[in-house]
Short mmCIF file of C-alpha atoms in Angstrom, two decimals:
data_model
loop_
_atom_site.label_atom_id
_atom_site.label_comp_id
_atom_site.label_asym_id
_atom_site.label_seq_id
_atom_site.Cartn_x
_atom_site.Cartn_y
_atom_site.Cartn_z
CA MET A 1 0.00 0.00 0.00
CA PRO A 2 1.38 3.49 -0.81
CA LYS A 3 2.51 5.54 2.12
CA GLY A 4 -0.01 7.94 3.59
CA LEU A 5 -3.02 5.93 2.44
CA ASN A 6 -5.39 4.17 4.77
CA SER A 7 -7.90 1.46 4.23
CA THR A 8 -11.00 0.05 5.84
CA ASN A 9 -9.73 -3.48 5.25
CA THR A 10 -9.27 -5.10 8.64
CA ARG A 11 -7.02 -7.81 7.22
CA GLY A 12 -9.33 -10.44 8.60
CA ILE A 13 -8.67 -9.32 12.16
CA ASN A 14 -11.64 -9.58 14.47
CA SER A 15 -12.21 -8.81 18.10
CA LEU A 16 -12.34 -11.75 20.42
CA HIS A 17 -14.74 -12.23 23.30
CA ILE A 18 -13.31 -12.93 26.69
CA PHE A 19 -12.27 -16.44 27.61
CA SER A 20 -11.85 -16.01 31.33
CA LYS A 21 -14.51 -17.38 33.67
CA GLU A 22 -15.14 -13.95 35.12
CA ALA A 23 -15.86 -12.46 31.70
CA LEU A 24 -18.10 -15.32 30.60
CA ALA A 25 -20.18 -14.87 33.71
CA LEU A 26 -20.38 -11.15 33.03
CA ASN A 27 -21.57 -11.70 29.47
CA LYS A 28 -24.38 -13.91 30.74
CA ARG A 29 -25.75 -11.30 33.09
CA SER A 30 -25.29 -8.21 30.88
CA ASP A 31 -25.45 -7.24 27.26
CA PRO A 32 -21.95 -6.25 26.12
CA LEU A 33 -23.42 -4.22 23.26
CA GLN A 34 -24.78 -1.78 25.82
CA GLY A 35 -21.25 -0.91 26.92
CA ASP A 36 -19.73 2.26 25.53
CA PHE A 37 -16.42 0.67 24.59
CA PRO A 38 -14.79 -0.41 21.28
CA GLU A 39 -15.28 -3.89 19.88
CA VAL A 40 -13.72 -4.28 16.42
CA ILE A 41 -10.96 -2.83 14.26
CA GLU A 42 -12.65 -0.16 12.17
CA GLU A 43 -9.63 1.03 10.21
CA TYR A 44 -5.86 1.21 10.27
CA LEU A 45 -3.39 3.99 9.50
CA GLU A 46 -0.12 3.29 7.78
CA TYR A 47 2.76 5.69 7.22
CA GLY A 48 6.39 4.83 7.84
CA CYS A 49 6.94 3.05 11.14
CA MET A 50 4.99 4.73 13.95
CA LYS A 51 6.07 4.15 17.56
CA CYS A 52 3.88 6.28 19.85
CA ILE A 53 0.63 8.23 19.64
CA ALA A 54 -1.26 11.03 21.39
CA PHE A 55 -4.64 12.73 20.82
CA ASN A 56 -5.13 16.45 21.11
CA ARG A 57 -7.58 17.65 23.75
CA ARG A 58 -10.72 17.17 21.65
CA GLY A 59 -9.58 14.10 19.75
CA THR A 60 -9.76 15.77 16.34
CA LEU A 61 -6.03 15.35 15.68
CA LEU A 62 -3.82 12.33 16.31
CA ALA A 63 -0.04 12.76 16.52
CA ALA A 64 2.23 9.79 15.87
CA GLY A 65 5.99 9.65 16.42
CA CYS A 66 7.99 7.59 13.92
CA ASN A 67 11.26 5.68 14.12
CA ASP A 68 12.97 8.17 11.77
CA GLY A 69 12.42 11.10 14.16
CA SER A 70 9.46 12.61 12.32
CA CYS A 71 6.03 13.36 13.77
CA ILE A 72 2.91 12.74 11.68
CA ILE A 73 -0.33 14.55 12.54
CA TRP A 74 -3.47 12.80 11.31
CA ASP A 75 -6.83 14.50 10.87
CA PHE A 76 -8.87 11.99 12.84
CA GLU A 77 -12.12 13.01 11.15
CA THR A 78 -10.91 12.33 7.61
CA ARG A 79 -8.16 9.85 8.58
CA GLY A 80 -5.75 11.70 6.32
CA ILE A 81 -2.35 13.24 7.04
CA ALA A 82 -2.72 16.90 8.00
CA LYS A 83 0.94 17.77 8.67
CA GLU A 84 4.38 16.25 9.01
CA LEU A 85 6.90 17.68 11.48
CA ARG A 86 10.47 16.76 10.62
CA ASP A 87 13.68 17.98 12.24
CA ASN A 88 16.82 17.57 10.14
CA GLU A 89 18.88 17.30 13.33
CA CYS A 90 16.92 14.30 14.60
CA SER A 91 16.85 10.93 12.88
CA SER A 92 16.37 8.78 15.99
CA SER A 93 13.17 7.06 17.03
CA VAL A 94 10.53 9.16 18.77
CA LEU A 95 9.84 7.93 22.31
CA SER A 96 6.92 10.12 23.40
CA ILE A 97 4.59 12.86 22.16
CA CYS A 98 2.63 15.41 24.19
CA TRP A 99 0.16 18.10 23.10
CA SER A 100 -0.20 21.41 24.88
CA LYS A 101 -3.58 22.20 26.44
CA TYR A 102 -4.95 24.09 23.43
CA GLY A 103 -3.12 22.11 20.77
CA HIS A 104 -0.79 24.84 19.48
CA ARG A 105 2.38 23.08 20.67
CA ILE A 106 3.72 19.53 20.51
CA LEU A 107 6.62 18.24 22.59
CA VAL A 108 8.61 15.34 21.13
CA SER A 109 11.23 13.30 22.99
CA ALA A 110 13.59 11.12 20.97
CA ALA A 111 16.19 8.40 21.47
CA ASP A 112 19.03 10.84 20.66
CA LYS A 113 18.35 12.48 24.09
CA SER A 114 16.60 15.45 22.51
CA LEU A 115 13.46 17.39 23.40
CA THR A 116 11.85 19.30 20.54
CA LEU A 117 9.00 21.79 20.91
CA TRP A 118 6.97 22.44 17.73
CA ASP A 119 4.54 25.12 16.58
CA VAL A 120 1.81 22.88 15.16
CA MET A 121 0.03 25.36 12.90
CA ASN A 122 3.15 26.67 11.21
CA GLY A 123 5.13 23.44 11.39
CA VAL A 124 8.11 25.35 12.83
CA ARG A 125 10.52 24.12 15.46
CA ILE A 126 10.45 26.45 18.47
CA THR A 127 13.31 24.98 20.47
CA ARG A 128 15.48 21.88 20.74
CA ILE A 129 17.26 20.75 23.91
CA VAL A 130 19.67 17.84 24.26
CA LEU A 131 19.73 16.22 27.71
CA GLN A 132 22.39 14.06 29.33
CA GLN A 133 19.98 11.12 29.59
CA THR A 134 17.47 9.63 27.15
CA PRO A 135 13.99 11.10 27.84
CA ILE A 136 11.68 8.09 27.77
CA GLN A 137 8.66 10.29 28.45
CA ALA A 138 8.10 14.04 28.41
CA ARG A 139 4.93 15.92 29.40
CA LEU A 140 4.16 19.61 28.98
CA HIS A 141 2.78 21.51 31.97
CA PRO A 142 -1.03 21.10 31.75
CA GLY A 143 -1.92 24.37 33.44
CA SER A 144 -0.33 26.71 30.90
CA THR A 145 -1.70 27.74 27.52
CA THR A 146 1.82 28.25 26.15
CA PRO A 147 3.90 25.96 28.37
CA SER A 148 7.60 26.67 28.77
CA VAL A 149 8.37 23.81 31.17
CA CYS A 150 7.93 20.07 30.97
CA LEU A 151 8.22 16.97 33.15
CA VAL A 152 10.78 14.47 31.85
CA CYS A 153 11.30 10.84 32.87
CA PRO A 154 14.86 9.91 31.79
CA LEU A 155 16.12 6.39 31.26
CA SER A 156 18.62 6.23 34.12
CA CYS A 157 18.02 9.05 36.56
CA ALA A 158 15.25 10.71 38.55
CA PRO A 159 12.40 12.62 36.88
CA MET A 160 13.13 16.27 36.31
CA ILE A 161 11.53 19.58 35.40
CA VAL A 162 13.06 21.07 32.25
CA ASP A 163 12.82 24.76 31.37
CA LEU A 164 12.36 24.78 27.60
CA ASN A 165 13.51 28.39 27.35
CA THR A 166 16.82 28.05 29.17
CA GLY A 167 17.46 24.30 29.20
CA ASN A 168 17.85 24.29 33.00
CA THR A 169 16.81 21.11 34.81
CA THR A 170 15.60 20.42 38.36
CA SER A 171 15.56 16.78 39.52
CA PHE A 172 13.24 15.26 42.10
CA LYS A 173 14.57 13.28 45.06
CA ILE A 174 12.94 9.88 44.67
CA SER A 175 14.80 8.03 47.45
CA ILE A 176 13.49 8.35 51.01
CA PRO A 177 16.96 8.45 52.67
CA ASP A 178 17.97 11.31 50.41
CA ILE A 179 14.70 13.12 51.06
CA CYS A 180 15.27 12.96 54.81
CA SER A 181 18.98 13.83 54.60
CA GLY A 182 18.73 16.37 51.81
CA GLY A 183 21.43 14.58 49.80
CA PRO A 184 21.66 14.21 46.04
CA THR A 185 19.31 11.99 44.07
CA PRO A 186 20.98 8.77 42.89
CA PRO A 187 19.80 6.85 39.85
CA SER A 188 16.99 4.39 40.50
CA ARG A 189 18.51 0.90 40.39
CA SER A 190 17.40 -2.70 40.39
CA LYS A 191 19.33 -5.95 40.36
CA SER A 192 18.92 -8.18 37.33
CA SER A 193 19.17 -11.95 37.38
CA ASP A 194 22.85 -11.95 36.39
CA ALA A 195 23.74 -9.78 39.42
CA ASN A 196 24.64 -6.84 37.18
CA THR A 197 23.27 -3.47 38.15
CA SER A 198 20.68 -2.10 35.75
CA TYR A 199 18.77 1.15 35.87
CA THR A 200 15.01 1.30 36.31
CA PRO A 201 13.23 4.26 34.71
CA THR A 202 10.98 6.17 37.10
CA ALA A 203 7.38 7.05 36.16
CA ALA A 204 5.93 10.50 36.88
CA CYS A 205 3.01 12.71 35.90
CA PHE A 206 1.40 16.07 36.65
CA ASN A 207 -1.97 16.30 38.35
CA LYS A 208 -4.84 17.94 36.46
CA TYR A 209 -3.69 21.55 36.87
CA GLY A 210 0.03 20.91 37.21
CA ASP A 211 0.70 22.21 40.72
CA LEU A 212 1.70 18.74 41.95
CA VAL A 213 3.90 15.99 40.50
CA TYR A 214 3.21 12.33 41.32
CA VAL A 215 6.22 10.02 41.08
CA GLY A 216 6.24 6.22 41.28
CA ASN A 217 9.66 4.88 42.26
CA SER A 218 11.41 1.50 42.12
CA LYS A 219 10.50 0.72 45.75
CA GLY A 220 6.77 0.68 45.09
CA GLU A 221 6.01 4.11 46.51
CA ILE A 222 4.08 7.12 45.22
CA LEU A 223 5.77 10.40 46.11
CA ILE A 224 3.85 13.67 45.81
CA PHE A 225 5.98 16.75 45.07
CA ASP A 226 5.32 20.45 44.92
CA TYR A 227 6.02 21.31 41.29
CA LYS A 228 7.53 24.73 42.01
CA ASP A 229 10.05 23.90 44.73
CA SER A 230 10.43 20.13 44.02
CA GLU A 231 9.82 19.41 47.71
CA VAL A 232 8.19 16.10 48.63
CA ARG A 233 4.89 16.63 50.46
CA ALA A 234 3.50 13.11 50.86
CA LEU A 235 4.27 9.41 50.44
CA VAL A 236 1.88 6.57 49.61
CA PRO A 237 3.25 2.99 49.87
CA ILE A 238 1.95 0.51 47.28
CA SER A 239 1.22 -3.01 48.50
CA GLY A 240 3.80 -5.44 47.19
CA GLY A 241 6.56 -2.86 46.86
CA SER A 242 7.12 -3.52 43.14
CA VAL A 243 8.61 -1.12 40.63
CA VAL A 244 6.06 1.40 39.31
CA LYS A 245 6.22 1.39 35.51
CA ASN A 246 3.36 3.78 34.66
CA ILE A 247 1.45 6.46 36.51
CA VAL A 248 -1.33 8.55 34.98
CA PHE A 249 -4.34 10.62 36.04
CA SER A 250 -7.85 10.35 34.64
CA ARG A 251 -9.01 13.24 32.50
CA ASN A 252 -11.10 14.75 35.30
CA GLY A 253 -8.27 14.40 37.82
CA GLN A 254 -10.32 12.35 40.29
CA TYR A 255 -8.49 9.04 39.85
CA LEU A 256 -4.84 7.99 39.62
CA LEU A 257 -3.68 4.81 37.85
CA THR A 258 -0.45 2.94 38.56
CA ASN A 259 1.00 -0.04 36.71
CA SER A 260 3.52 -2.02 38.75
CA ASN A 261 5.95 -4.79 37.99
CA ASP A 262 3.79 -7.21 40.01
CA ARG A 263 1.36 -7.26 37.01
CA ILE A 264 -1.35 -5.34 38.86
CA ILE A 265 -3.00 -2.11 37.71
CA ARG A 266 -4.18 -0.09 40.70
CA ILE A 267 -6.69 2.75 40.74
CA TYR A 268 -6.52 5.34 43.53
CA GLU A 269 -9.14 7.93 44.35
CA ASN A 270 -7.71 11.44 44.58
CA LEU A 271 -8.78 12.90 47.94
CA LEU A 272 -7.19 16.30 47.35
CA PRO A 273 -9.09 19.20 45.78
CA LEU A 274 -8.47 19.54 42.04
CA LYS A 275 -7.29 23.13 42.48
CA ASP A 276 -4.79 24.36 45.07
CA GLY A 277 -3.59 20.90 45.99
CA VAL A 278 -0.45 22.45 47.47
CA GLY A 279 -2.49 24.50 49.92
CA ALA A 280 -4.44 21.42 50.98
CA LEU A 281 -1.18 19.53 51.57
CA ASP A 282 0.18 22.38 53.69
CA ASP A 283 -2.94 22.24 55.87
CA LEU A 284 -2.54 18.48 56.29
CA ARG A 285 1.11 18.84 57.27
CA GLU A 286 0.26 21.47 59.89
CA SER A 287 -2.42 19.23 61.39
CA LEU A 288 0.15 16.45 61.85
CA ASN A 289 2.88 18.39 63.64
CA ASP A 290 3.25 15.63 66.22
CA LEU A 291 4.81 13.40 63.53
CA ASN A 292 8.15 13.75 61.76
CA GLY A 293 10.08 12.37 58.82
CA VAL A 294 8.78 9.40 56.87
CA GLU A 295 5.91 8.76 59.28
CA LYS A 296 4.58 12.25 58.67
CA LEU A 297 4.90 11.85 54.90
CA LYS A 298 2.96 8.57 55.06
CA ALA A 299 0.28 10.09 57.29
CA VAL A 300 -0.23 12.93 54.83
CA GLY A 301 -0.21 10.46 51.93
CA SER A 302 -3.01 8.41 53.50
CA LYS A 303 -5.22 11.50 53.23
CA CYS A 304 -4.22 12.17 49.61
CA LEU A 305 -4.90 8.85 47.87
CA SER A 306 -7.22 5.96 48.66
CA LEU A 307 -6.95 2.58 46.92
CA PHE A 308 -10.10 2.13 44.82
CA ARG A 309 -9.62 -0.91 42.55
CA GLU A 310 -7.05 -3.46 41.42
CA PHE A 311 -6.98 -5.05 37.97
CA GLN A 312 -5.06 -8.12 36.86
CA ASP A 313 -5.38 -11.24 34.73
CA SER A 314 -5.34 -13.93 37.39
CA ILE A 315 -5.06 -16.68 34.76
CA THR A 316 -2.29 -15.59 32.38
CA LYS A 317 -0.50 -13.17 34.77
CA VAL A 318 0.47 -10.86 31.91
CA HIS A 319 2.43 -7.63 32.27
CA TRP A 320 0.61 -4.49 31.13
CA LYS A 321 1.54 -1.94 28.49
CA ALA A 322 0.36 1.70 28.29
CA PRO A 323 -2.65 1.44 30.66
CA CYS A 324 -4.95 4.47 30.78
CA PHE A 325 -8.49 5.70 31.43
CA SER A 326 -11.24 6.32 28.92
CA GLY A 327 -12.11 9.95 28.22
CA ASP A 328 -14.97 9.94 30.73
CA GLY A 329 -13.06 7.86 33.28
CA GLU A 330 -15.66 5.07 33.25
CA TRP A 331 -13.35 2.48 31.69
CA VAL A 332 -9.78 1.32 32.24
CA VAL A 333 -7.78 -0.12 29.36
CA GLY A 334 -4.43 -1.87 29.24
CA GLY A 335 -2.48 -3.66 26.55
CA SER A 336 -0.77 -7.00 26.98
CA ALA A 337 3.01 -6.69 27.07
CA SER A 338 3.49 -10.26 25.82
CA LYS A 339 5.48 -10.62 22.62
CA GLY A 340 3.69 -11.74 19.50
CA GLU A 341 0.17 -10.78 20.61
CA HIS A 342 -1.90 -7.62 20.27
CA LYS A 343 -4.45 -7.87 23.08
CA ILE A 344 -6.29 -5.01 24.74
CA TYR A 345 -8.12 -5.56 28.03
CA ILE A 346 -11.04 -3.32 29.02
CA TRP A 347 -12.49 -3.11 32.55
CA ASP A 348 -15.32 -1.06 33.92
CA ARG A 349 -14.64 1.09 36.95
CA ALA A 350 -16.37 -1.47 39.18
CA GLY A 351 -13.54 -3.88 38.43
CA HIS A 352 -15.24 -6.22 35.95
CA LEU A 353 -13.37 -7.34 32.85
CA VAL A 354 -15.83 -6.61 30.03
CA LYS A 355 -13.85 -7.17 26.84
CA ILE A 356 -10.62 -8.44 25.37
CA LEU A 357 -9.77 -7.11 21.92
CA GLU A 358 -7.37 -9.20 19.88
CA GLY A 359 -5.49 -7.76 16.92
CA PRO A 360 -2.68 -8.93 14.67
CA LYS A 361 0.10 -11.28 15.73
CA GLU A 362 2.33 -8.33 16.53
CA ALA A 363 3.29 -6.92 19.91
CA LEU A 364 1.45 -3.85 21.16
CA ILE A 365 3.75 -0.93 21.97
CA ASP A 366 1.36 1.96 22.67
CA LEU A 367 -2.33 2.79 22.90
CA ALA A 368 -4.63 5.74 23.61
CA TRP A 369 -8.35 6.16 24.28
CA HIS A 370 -10.16 8.91 22.36
CA PRO A 371 -11.00 11.87 24.64
CA ILE A 372 -14.70 11.85 23.72
CA HIS A 373 -15.75 8.80 21.69
CA PRO A 374 -15.57 5.06 22.53
CA ILE A 375 -12.53 4.59 20.32
CA VAL A 376 -9.15 3.07 21.18
CA VAL A 377 -6.08 3.54 19.00
CA SER A 378 -3.20 1.08 19.31
CA VAL A 379 0.25 0.81 17.75
CA SER A 380 1.78 -2.50 16.72
CA LEU A 381 5.45 -3.40 16.66
CA ALA A 382 5.33 -3.16 12.86
CA GLY A 383 4.50 0.56 13.17
CA ILE A 384 0.85 0.35 12.08
CA VAL A 385 -1.88 2.24 13.97
CA TYR A 386 -5.14 0.33 14.50
CA ILE A 387 -8.43 2.11 15.24
CA TRP A 388 -10.87 0.16 17.40
CA ALA A 389 -14.52 1.26 17.51
CA LYS A 390 -17.97 -0.04 18.41
CA ASP A 391 -19.66 -2.50 16.09
CA TYR A 392 -22.84 -0.54 15.40
CA THR A 393 -25.96 -2.29 14.05
CA GLU A 394 -28.18 -0.21 11.76
CA ASN A 395 -31.65 0.33 13.16
CA TRP A 396 -33.56 2.74 10.96
CA SER A 397 -36.75 2.45 13.00
CA ALA A 398 -34.95 4.27 15.80
CA PHE A 399 -34.85 7.38 13.59
CA ALA A 400 -38.19 6.88 11.80
CA PRO A 401 -40.78 5.03 13.92
CA ASP A 402 -42.96 4.40 10.85
CA PHE A 403 -40.08 2.75 9.00
CA LYS A 404 -40.80 -0.88 8.10
CA GLU A 405 -38.23 -3.44 7.06
CA LEU A 406 -39.24 -5.58 4.08
CA GLU A 407 -38.32 -9.21 3.77
CA GLU A 408 -38.38 -8.98 -0.02
CA ASN A 409 -38.62 -6.32 -2.73
CA GLU A 410 -42.06 -4.84 -3.31
CA GLU A 411 -43.21 -2.62 -6.13
CA TYR A 412 -44.25 0.78 -4.86
CA VAL A 413 -47.12 2.60 -6.57
CA GLU A 414 -46.67 6.34 -6.22
CA ARG A 415 -49.38 8.95 -6.17
CA GLU A 416 -49.75 11.07 -9.25
CA ASP A 417 -48.49 14.22 -7.56
CA GLU A 418 -46.21 12.62 -4.96
CA PHE A 419 -42.96 13.85 -6.50
CA ASP A 420 -44.21 17.07 -8.10
CA LEU A 421 -42.33 20.24 -7.24
CA ILE A 422 -45.59 21.89 -6.13
CA PRO A 423 -47.90 19.22 -4.72
CA GLU A 424 -51.57 19.94 -5.22
CA THR A 425 -52.67 18.07 -2.11
CA GLU A 426 -50.51 20.02 0.33
CA LYS A 427 -49.51 23.64 0.65
CA VAL A 428 -45.81 24.30 0.60
CA LYS A 429 -44.66 25.60 3.96
CA VAL A 430 -42.74 28.85 3.80
CA SER A 431 -39.35 28.52 5.47
CA ASP A 432 -38.59 31.02 8.23
CA ILE A 433 -34.84 30.55 7.76
CA ASN A 434 -32.91 33.45 6.30
CA GLU A 435 -31.20 31.78 3.34
CA ASP A 436 -28.98 34.82 2.74
CA GLU A 437 -27.45 34.69 6.22
CA GLU A 438 -23.83 33.57 6.35
CA VAL A 439 -23.24 30.22 8.05
CA ASP A 440 -20.41 30.03 10.58
CA ILE A 441 -18.42 26.89 9.84
CA GLU A 442 -15.29 27.87 11.78
CA THR A 443 -16.45 28.35 15.37
CA VAL A 444 -16.30 25.18 17.46
CA GLU A 445 -19.22 24.86 19.86
CA LYS A 446 -18.43 24.61 23.55
CA ASP A 447 -18.44 21.09 24.92
CA ALA A 448 -19.39 20.31 28.51
CA ALA A 449 -16.37 18.02 28.77
CA PHE A 450 -14.09 21.05 28.36
CA SER A 451 -15.94 23.48 30.62
CA ASP A 452 -12.80 24.09 32.69
CA SER A 453 -11.23 26.03 29.82
CA ASP A 454 -10.29 29.58 30.65
CA LEU A 455 -10.71 30.51 26.97
CA SER A 456 -7.64 32.74 27.16
CA GLN A 457 -6.44 31.24 23.89
CA GLU A 458 -8.33 29.88 20.91
CA GLU A 459 -8.09 26.11 20.71
CA LEU A 460 -6.53 24.47 17.66
CA CYS A 461 -8.91 21.71 16.62
CA PHE A 462 -8.20 21.30 12.91
CA LEU A 463 -5.36 22.03 10.53
CA PRO A 464 -6.15 23.68 7.19
CA ALA A 465 -5.78 21.42 4.20
CA THR A 466 -2.90 22.24 1.88
CA PRO A 467 -3.70 21.00 -1.64
CA SER A 468 -0.77 19.57 -3.55
CA ARG A 469 -0.22 20.72 -7.10
CA ASP A 470 -0.51 18.11 -9.84
CA PRO A 471 2.72 17.43 -11.74
CA PRO A 472 2.86 19.21 -15.14
CA GLU A 473 1.82 17.02 -18.02
CA HIS A 474 4.29 16.37 -20.84
CA GLN A 475 3.87 18.62 -23.89
CA ASP A 476 4.85 17.70 -27.43
CA LYS A 477 6.58 20.03 -29.87
CA ARG A 478 3.30 21.49 -31.13
CA GLY A 479 2.29 22.57 -27.62
CA TRP A 480 -0.47 19.99 -27.29
CA THR A 481 -0.77 18.12 -24.00
#
């Protein structure tokens, strides 16, 4: 297939119903078609070799990072390529992509240790910073319309705040002894089976408005930091004490998800207010003045997060890849990290496994849930993006109650004046619509899901199409084409 084209051919790939006992029991007592979650592969996108994906805030644009360092932006409505961002200085694989709040900026981290900030509309590189460590994940500050700082999770050292204007970095102290002593932050380490020391990347994320940073370390702890002064404010131990591989908030900021090396996805309820979380933490610390050190941090942490649910496959004991929430926070999705299979598990928030989607015989490396619609997008090891959607059944009677389905063709006998321009049996109703009034096709209507917007900057939802000129046709000597 030519590059840049997409197809509705699903290559014979179908979704698979759940095989576990828990899921079979669930299917018996509920209709899975009533669930607002994807079921089948609707389409796939193919261009180069894509490695990671990210939706903009409204889900109208999908950014994909490729193994050659480029970033492809797809118009998710038309499923066509809207723009390609390519930096001549970067030819290494893209590791992560992050949109700014209003979609005007994209931050790209690559395997050559670079961070690149792009102007999406103009396709211009704003800045490029090269770090000392490989940035596995980079996230722009969510509370700023034009963010100048980002949170970076390097391969072999603690998470850090990077100033994109100056290149200055501030690392978080992720080890409890160093937090108590005020010493430097060592790399997070774990022992491999051959007794050689290897480095464990540390997961981190902003909360909804970016005033707090949540870090999951290699000891199975969640540390809560003040973003501005990088001071730890609370500590939440995770049962099992396994390495935290992923940590992410739900869209509304009310739930926190962690993915640990013990193959369990945990959901925590956020007990802090969505705004001014730092102030709430200060009040908690003052109310616990009789405690000190780690005990005080744990006491504060117990009032910040409360364990809500745990998800795991008790039969296959698989590790999880790229777990996240649905746009409305009602569903939790996680990909199987097993090689050679493309499986996506979907749970409801009550903890029931409701669906397993099975794709091609290729490993899953990234996935994302659409911010608004019941659509999941996944990336295979081959670099192809698969779009999973609901399997809708046409029911015309739902739109027209008098619609009747016919079992066989019937000849319809029309009235003599049924299709006349001016029917004699009925008077033509005069339209009260002003046909000369200009129709606004540019303004995007306000959505209740984005009511927290301060509207200080216009949101970038679509990119204008740039038509390509046809190649000139060959002319003969007489000037004829």
